[in-house]
Tab-separated table of C-alpha atoms in Angstrom:
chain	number	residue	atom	x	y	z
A	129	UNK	CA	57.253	135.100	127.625
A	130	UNK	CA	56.508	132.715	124.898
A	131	UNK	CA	53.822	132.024	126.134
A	132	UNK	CA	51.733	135.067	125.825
A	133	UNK	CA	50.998	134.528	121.422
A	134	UNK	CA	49.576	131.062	122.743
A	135	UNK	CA	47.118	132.724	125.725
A	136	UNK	CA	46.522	135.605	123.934
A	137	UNK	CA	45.403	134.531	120.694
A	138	UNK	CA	43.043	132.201	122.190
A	139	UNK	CA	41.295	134.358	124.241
A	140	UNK	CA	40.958	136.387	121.076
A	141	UNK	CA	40.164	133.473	119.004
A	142	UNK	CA	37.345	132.184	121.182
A	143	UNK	CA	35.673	136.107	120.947
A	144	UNK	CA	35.916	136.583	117.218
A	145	UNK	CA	31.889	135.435	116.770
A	146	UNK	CA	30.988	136.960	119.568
A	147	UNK	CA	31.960	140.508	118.828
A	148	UNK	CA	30.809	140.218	115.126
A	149	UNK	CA	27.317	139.105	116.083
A	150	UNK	CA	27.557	142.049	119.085
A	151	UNK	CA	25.318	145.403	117.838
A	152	UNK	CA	28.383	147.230	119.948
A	153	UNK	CA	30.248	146.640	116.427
A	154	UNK	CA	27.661	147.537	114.420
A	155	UNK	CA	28.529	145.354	111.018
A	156	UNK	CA	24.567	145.730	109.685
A	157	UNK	CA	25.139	149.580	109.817
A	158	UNK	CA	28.165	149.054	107.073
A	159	UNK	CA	26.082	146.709	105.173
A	160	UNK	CA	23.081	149.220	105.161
A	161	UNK	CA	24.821	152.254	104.302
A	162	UNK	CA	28.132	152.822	102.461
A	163	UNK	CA	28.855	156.084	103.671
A	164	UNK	CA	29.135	154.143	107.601
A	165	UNK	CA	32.726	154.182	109.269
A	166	UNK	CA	33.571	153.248	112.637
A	167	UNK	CA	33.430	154.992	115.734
A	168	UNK	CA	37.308	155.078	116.026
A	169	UNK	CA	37.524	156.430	112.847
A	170	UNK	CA	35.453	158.540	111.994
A	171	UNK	CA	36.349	160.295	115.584
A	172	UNK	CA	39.790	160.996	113.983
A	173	UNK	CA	38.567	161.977	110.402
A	174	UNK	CA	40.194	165.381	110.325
A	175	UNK	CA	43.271	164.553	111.351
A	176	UNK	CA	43.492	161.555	108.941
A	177	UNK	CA	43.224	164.042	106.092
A	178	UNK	CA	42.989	162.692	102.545
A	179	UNK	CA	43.945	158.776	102.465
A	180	UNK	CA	42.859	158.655	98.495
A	181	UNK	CA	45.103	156.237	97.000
A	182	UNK	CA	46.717	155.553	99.553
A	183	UNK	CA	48.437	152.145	100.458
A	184	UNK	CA	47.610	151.268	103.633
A	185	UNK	CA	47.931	148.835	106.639
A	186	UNK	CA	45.707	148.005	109.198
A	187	UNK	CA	47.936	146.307	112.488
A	188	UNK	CA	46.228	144.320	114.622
A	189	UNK	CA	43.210	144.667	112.817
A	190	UNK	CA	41.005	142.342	114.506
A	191	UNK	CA	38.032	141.770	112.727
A	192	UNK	CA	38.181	144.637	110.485
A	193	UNK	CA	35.662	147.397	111.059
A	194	UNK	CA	38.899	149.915	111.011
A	195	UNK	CA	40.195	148.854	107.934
A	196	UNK	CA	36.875	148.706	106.050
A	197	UNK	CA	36.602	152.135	107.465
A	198	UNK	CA	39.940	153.331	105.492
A	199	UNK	CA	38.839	151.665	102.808
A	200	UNK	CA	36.127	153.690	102.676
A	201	UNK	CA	37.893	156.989	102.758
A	202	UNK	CA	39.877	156.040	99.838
A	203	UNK	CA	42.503	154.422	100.813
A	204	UNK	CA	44.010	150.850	99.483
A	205	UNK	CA	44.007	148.440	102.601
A	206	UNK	CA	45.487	145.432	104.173
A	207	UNK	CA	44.849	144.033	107.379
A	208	UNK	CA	46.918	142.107	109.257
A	209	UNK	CA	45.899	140.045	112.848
A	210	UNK	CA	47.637	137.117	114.985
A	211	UNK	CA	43.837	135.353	115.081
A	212	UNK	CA	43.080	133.416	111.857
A	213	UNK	CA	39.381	133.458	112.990
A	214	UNK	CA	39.284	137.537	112.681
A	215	UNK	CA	41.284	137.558	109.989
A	216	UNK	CA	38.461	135.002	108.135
A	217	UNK	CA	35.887	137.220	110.096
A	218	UNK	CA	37.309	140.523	108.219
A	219	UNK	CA	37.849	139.389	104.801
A	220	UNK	CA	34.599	137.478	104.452
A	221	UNK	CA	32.840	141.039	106.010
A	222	UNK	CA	35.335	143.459	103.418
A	223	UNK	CA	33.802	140.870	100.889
A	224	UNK	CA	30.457	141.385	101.469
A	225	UNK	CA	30.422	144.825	101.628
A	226	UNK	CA	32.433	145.005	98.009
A	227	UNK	CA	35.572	146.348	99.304
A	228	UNK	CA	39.267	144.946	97.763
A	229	UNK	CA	40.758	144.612	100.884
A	230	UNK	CA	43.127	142.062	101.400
A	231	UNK	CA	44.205	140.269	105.215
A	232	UNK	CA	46.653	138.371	106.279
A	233	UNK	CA	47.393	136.209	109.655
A	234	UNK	CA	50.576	136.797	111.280
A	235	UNK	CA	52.116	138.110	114.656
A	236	UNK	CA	52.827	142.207	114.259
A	237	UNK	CA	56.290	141.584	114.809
A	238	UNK	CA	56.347	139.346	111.533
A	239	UNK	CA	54.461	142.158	109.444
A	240	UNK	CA	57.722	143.126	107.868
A	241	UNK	CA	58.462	139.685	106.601
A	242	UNK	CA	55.005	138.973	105.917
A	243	UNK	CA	54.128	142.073	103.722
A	244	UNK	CA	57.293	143.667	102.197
A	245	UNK	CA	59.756	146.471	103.629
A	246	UNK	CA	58.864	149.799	102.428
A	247	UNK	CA	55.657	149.290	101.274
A	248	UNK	CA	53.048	151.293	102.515
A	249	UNK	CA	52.353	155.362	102.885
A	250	UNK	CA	50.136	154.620	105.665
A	251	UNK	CA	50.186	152.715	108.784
A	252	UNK	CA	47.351	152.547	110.886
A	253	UNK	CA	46.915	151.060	114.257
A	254	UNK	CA	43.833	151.841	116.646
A	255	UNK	CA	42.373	151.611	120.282
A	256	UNK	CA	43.554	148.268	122.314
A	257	UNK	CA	46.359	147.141	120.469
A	258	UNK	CA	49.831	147.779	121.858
A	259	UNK	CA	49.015	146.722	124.939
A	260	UNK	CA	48.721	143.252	123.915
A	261	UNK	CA	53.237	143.594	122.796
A	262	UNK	CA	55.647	143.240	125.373
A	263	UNK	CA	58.524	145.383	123.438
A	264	UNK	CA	56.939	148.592	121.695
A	265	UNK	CA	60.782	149.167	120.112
A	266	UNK	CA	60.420	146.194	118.069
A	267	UNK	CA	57.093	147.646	117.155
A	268	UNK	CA	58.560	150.703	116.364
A	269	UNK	CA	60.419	149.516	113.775
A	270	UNK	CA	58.145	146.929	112.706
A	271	UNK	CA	56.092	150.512	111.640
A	272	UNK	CA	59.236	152.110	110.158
A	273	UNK	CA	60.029	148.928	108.192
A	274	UNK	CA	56.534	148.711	106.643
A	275	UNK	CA	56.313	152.453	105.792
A	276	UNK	CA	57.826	154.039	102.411
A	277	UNK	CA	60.098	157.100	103.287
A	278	UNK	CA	57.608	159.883	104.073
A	279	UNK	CA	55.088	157.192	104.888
A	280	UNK	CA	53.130	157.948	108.047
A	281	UNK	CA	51.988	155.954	110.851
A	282	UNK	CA	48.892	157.155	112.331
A	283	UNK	CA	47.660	155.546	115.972
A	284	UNK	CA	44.904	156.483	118.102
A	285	UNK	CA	45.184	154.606	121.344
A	286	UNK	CA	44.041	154.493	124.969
A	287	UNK	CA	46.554	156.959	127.411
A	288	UNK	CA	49.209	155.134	129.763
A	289	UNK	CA	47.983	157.429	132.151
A	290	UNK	CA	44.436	155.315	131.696
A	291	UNK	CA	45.972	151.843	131.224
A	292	UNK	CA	47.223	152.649	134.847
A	293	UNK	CA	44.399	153.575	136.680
A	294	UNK	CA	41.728	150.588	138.461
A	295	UNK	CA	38.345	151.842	139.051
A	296	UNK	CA	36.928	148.783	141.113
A	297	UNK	CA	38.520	147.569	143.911
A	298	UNK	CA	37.454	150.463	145.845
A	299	UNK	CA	33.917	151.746	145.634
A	300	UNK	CA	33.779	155.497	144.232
A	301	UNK	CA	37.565	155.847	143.941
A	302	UNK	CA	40.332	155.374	141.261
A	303	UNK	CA	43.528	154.527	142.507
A	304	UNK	CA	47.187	153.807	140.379
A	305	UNK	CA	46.675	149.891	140.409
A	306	UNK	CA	49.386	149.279	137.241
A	307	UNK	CA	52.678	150.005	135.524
A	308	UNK	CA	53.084	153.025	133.488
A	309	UNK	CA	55.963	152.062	132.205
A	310	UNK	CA	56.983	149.266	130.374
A	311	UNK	CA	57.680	146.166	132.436
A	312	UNK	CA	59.817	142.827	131.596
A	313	UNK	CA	56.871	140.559	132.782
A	314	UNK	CA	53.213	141.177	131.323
A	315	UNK	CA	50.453	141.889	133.537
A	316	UNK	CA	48.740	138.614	133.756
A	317	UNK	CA	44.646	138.906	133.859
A	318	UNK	CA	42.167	136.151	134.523
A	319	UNK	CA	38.474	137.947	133.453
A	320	UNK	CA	35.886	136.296	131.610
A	321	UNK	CA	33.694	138.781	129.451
A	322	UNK	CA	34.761	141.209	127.021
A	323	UNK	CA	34.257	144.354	126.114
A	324	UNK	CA	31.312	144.576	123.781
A	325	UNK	CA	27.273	143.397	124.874
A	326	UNK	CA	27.082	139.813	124.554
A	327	UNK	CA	25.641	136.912	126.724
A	328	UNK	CA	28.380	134.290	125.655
A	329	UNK	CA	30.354	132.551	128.437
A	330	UNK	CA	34.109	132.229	127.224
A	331	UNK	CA	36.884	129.437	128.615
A	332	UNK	CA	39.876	131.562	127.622
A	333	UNK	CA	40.353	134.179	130.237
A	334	UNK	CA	43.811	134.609	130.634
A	335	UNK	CA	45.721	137.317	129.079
A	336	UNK	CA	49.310	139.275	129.371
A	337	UNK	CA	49.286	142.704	128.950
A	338	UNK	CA	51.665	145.459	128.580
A	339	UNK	CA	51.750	149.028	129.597
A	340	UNK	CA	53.624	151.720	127.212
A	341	UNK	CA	54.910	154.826	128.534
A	342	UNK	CA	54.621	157.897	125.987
A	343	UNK	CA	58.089	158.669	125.971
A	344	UNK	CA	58.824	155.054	125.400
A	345	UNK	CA	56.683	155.169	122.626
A	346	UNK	CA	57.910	158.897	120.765
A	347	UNK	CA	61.542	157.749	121.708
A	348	UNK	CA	60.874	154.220	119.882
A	349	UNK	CA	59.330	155.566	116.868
A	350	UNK	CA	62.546	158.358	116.751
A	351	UNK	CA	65.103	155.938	117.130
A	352	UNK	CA	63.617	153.709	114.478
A	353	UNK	CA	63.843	156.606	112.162
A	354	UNK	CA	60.302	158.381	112.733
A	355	UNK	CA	59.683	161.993	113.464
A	356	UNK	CA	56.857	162.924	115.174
A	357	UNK	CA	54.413	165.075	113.603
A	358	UNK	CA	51.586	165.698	115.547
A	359	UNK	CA	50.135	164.674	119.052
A	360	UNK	CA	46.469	165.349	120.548
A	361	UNK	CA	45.194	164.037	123.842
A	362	UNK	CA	41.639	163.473	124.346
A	363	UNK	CA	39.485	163.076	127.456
A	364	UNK	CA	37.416	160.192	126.018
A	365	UNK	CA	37.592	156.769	124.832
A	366	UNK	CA	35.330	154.418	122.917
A	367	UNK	CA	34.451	151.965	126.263
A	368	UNK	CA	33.496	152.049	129.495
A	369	UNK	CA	37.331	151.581	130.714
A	370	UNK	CA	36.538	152.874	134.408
A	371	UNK	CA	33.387	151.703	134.689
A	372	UNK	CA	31.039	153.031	137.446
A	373	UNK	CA	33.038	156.422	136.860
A	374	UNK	CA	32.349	157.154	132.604
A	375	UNK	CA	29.209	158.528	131.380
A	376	UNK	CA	28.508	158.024	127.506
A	377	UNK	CA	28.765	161.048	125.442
A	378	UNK	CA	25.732	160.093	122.421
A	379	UNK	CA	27.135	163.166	119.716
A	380	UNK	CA	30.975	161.546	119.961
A	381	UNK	CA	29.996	158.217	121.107
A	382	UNK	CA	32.516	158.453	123.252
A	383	UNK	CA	32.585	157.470	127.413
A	384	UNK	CA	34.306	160.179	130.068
A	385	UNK	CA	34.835	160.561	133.467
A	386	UNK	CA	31.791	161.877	134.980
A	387	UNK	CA	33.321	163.507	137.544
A	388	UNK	CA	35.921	166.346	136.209
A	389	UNK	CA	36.409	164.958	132.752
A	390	UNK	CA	39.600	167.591	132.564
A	391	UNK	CA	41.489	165.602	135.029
A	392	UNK	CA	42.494	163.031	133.000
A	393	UNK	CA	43.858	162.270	129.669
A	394	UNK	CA	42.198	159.511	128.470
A	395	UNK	CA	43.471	158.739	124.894
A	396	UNK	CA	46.186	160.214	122.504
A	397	UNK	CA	46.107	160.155	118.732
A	398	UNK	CA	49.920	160.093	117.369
A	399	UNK	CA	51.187	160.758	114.188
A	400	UNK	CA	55.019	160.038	113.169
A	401	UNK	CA	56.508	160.218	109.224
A	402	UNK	CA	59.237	157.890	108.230
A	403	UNK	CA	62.204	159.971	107.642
């Protein structure tokens, strides 16, 4: 189990440059015009509401394009990531692009210790990042530790339902290939690539993943003290994550099945307020 920090932050050590330099993220666009925000959130805009003055944290920020993004609405941001090379990546991009955001290198379930108890109104997390824990309750209150009472963690993540689902080993056909539910051991991958355009070969390849049922989740974030406020399921996400079955969606900028889009719920946006 220890063991996953040590594979998993190389593999995402190793693809730092390689998704900065990708046009999939798209850091000339922020640089050229200072009204840009990413795709993730600027697809969740109207639920975010007015951040303004807001104090803010980015988990798992990777190499920032999220939290610049808050930033730009308003809000006052940190960013906080296990890989020291995205966390050099982020600040030196927030930086250049004028923004006082500050980011800090350190495992999620350290953010407590690492940024102060009670801290924050907002706590952000976005696509691809839960998977990577293998115990969302001691992410739960990881959140409700960093967030002021009445503070609100807002996440926008890929479904269980589509964390479960494989899309290749079977030629036209999508069959239940993974855990829904949580598991004690990760599911242990061994793919080179990644998920944005890029030519580079990478040596790190092996990964342990977790799946997150959504009652795990809500009952996590309740226990810790959280009450839900609002839920949405969406029929898109921001990747090709069956591919061979998505077609890309230009006005969201968003991928969906191509078949019967309806059918399946592809991401969730959850929003919980510290009691």
């Amino acid at each position: 189990m220890d063991d996953y920090r040590v594979l998993n932050r190389a593999s995402w050590d190793e693809r730092v440059p390689a998704h900065a330099a990708s046009p999939d993220y798209m850091l000339e666009r922020f640089v050229e015009d200072p009204d840009f925000l990413s795709g993730v959130v600027r697809f969740d805009v109207p639920r975010l509401g007015d951040i303004s003055g807001l104090r803010g944290v980015h988990l798992q920020c990777h190499i920032g394009t999220d939290t610049v993004s808050l930033a730009r609405l308003g809000a006052r941001m940190s960013g906080l990531d296990f890989s020291t090379p995205a966390i050099e990546q982020a600040q030196g991009f927030a930086d250049r692009l004028g923004l006082e955001v500050d980011f800090h290198q350190a495992e999620v379930y350290d953010a407590v210790e690492v940024l102060g108890a009670a801290s924050y109104d907002l706590v952000f997390t976005g696509i691809g990042a839960i998977g990577w824990l293998p115990s969302i309750e001691r992410w739960a209150n990881t959140v409700a530790g960093l967030l002021k009472p009445g503070g609100r963690l807002f996440i926008r993540e890929g479904h269980p339902m589509l964390w479960s689902l494989e899309g290749s080993k079977h030629p036209g056909l999508i069959t239940l290939g993974y855990p829904y539910f949580e598991t004690e051991e990760p599911m242990v991958w061994d793919e080179g690539g990644t998920y944005v355009a890029t030519d580079v070969e990478f040596q790190h390849n092996v990964t342990h993943e977790w799946n997150h049922g959504l009652a795990e989740i809500m009952n996590a974030l309740m226990a810790a003290g959280m009450e839900i406020i609002a839920f949405d399921e969406h029929d898109s996400v921001p990747w090709e994550a069956l591919p061979g079955h998505m077609t890309f969606d230009p006005e969201s900028g968003e991928w969906r099945l191509t078949e019967h889009p309806g059918r399946l719920p592809a991401s969730y946006t959850l929003q919980a307020r510290r009691r």
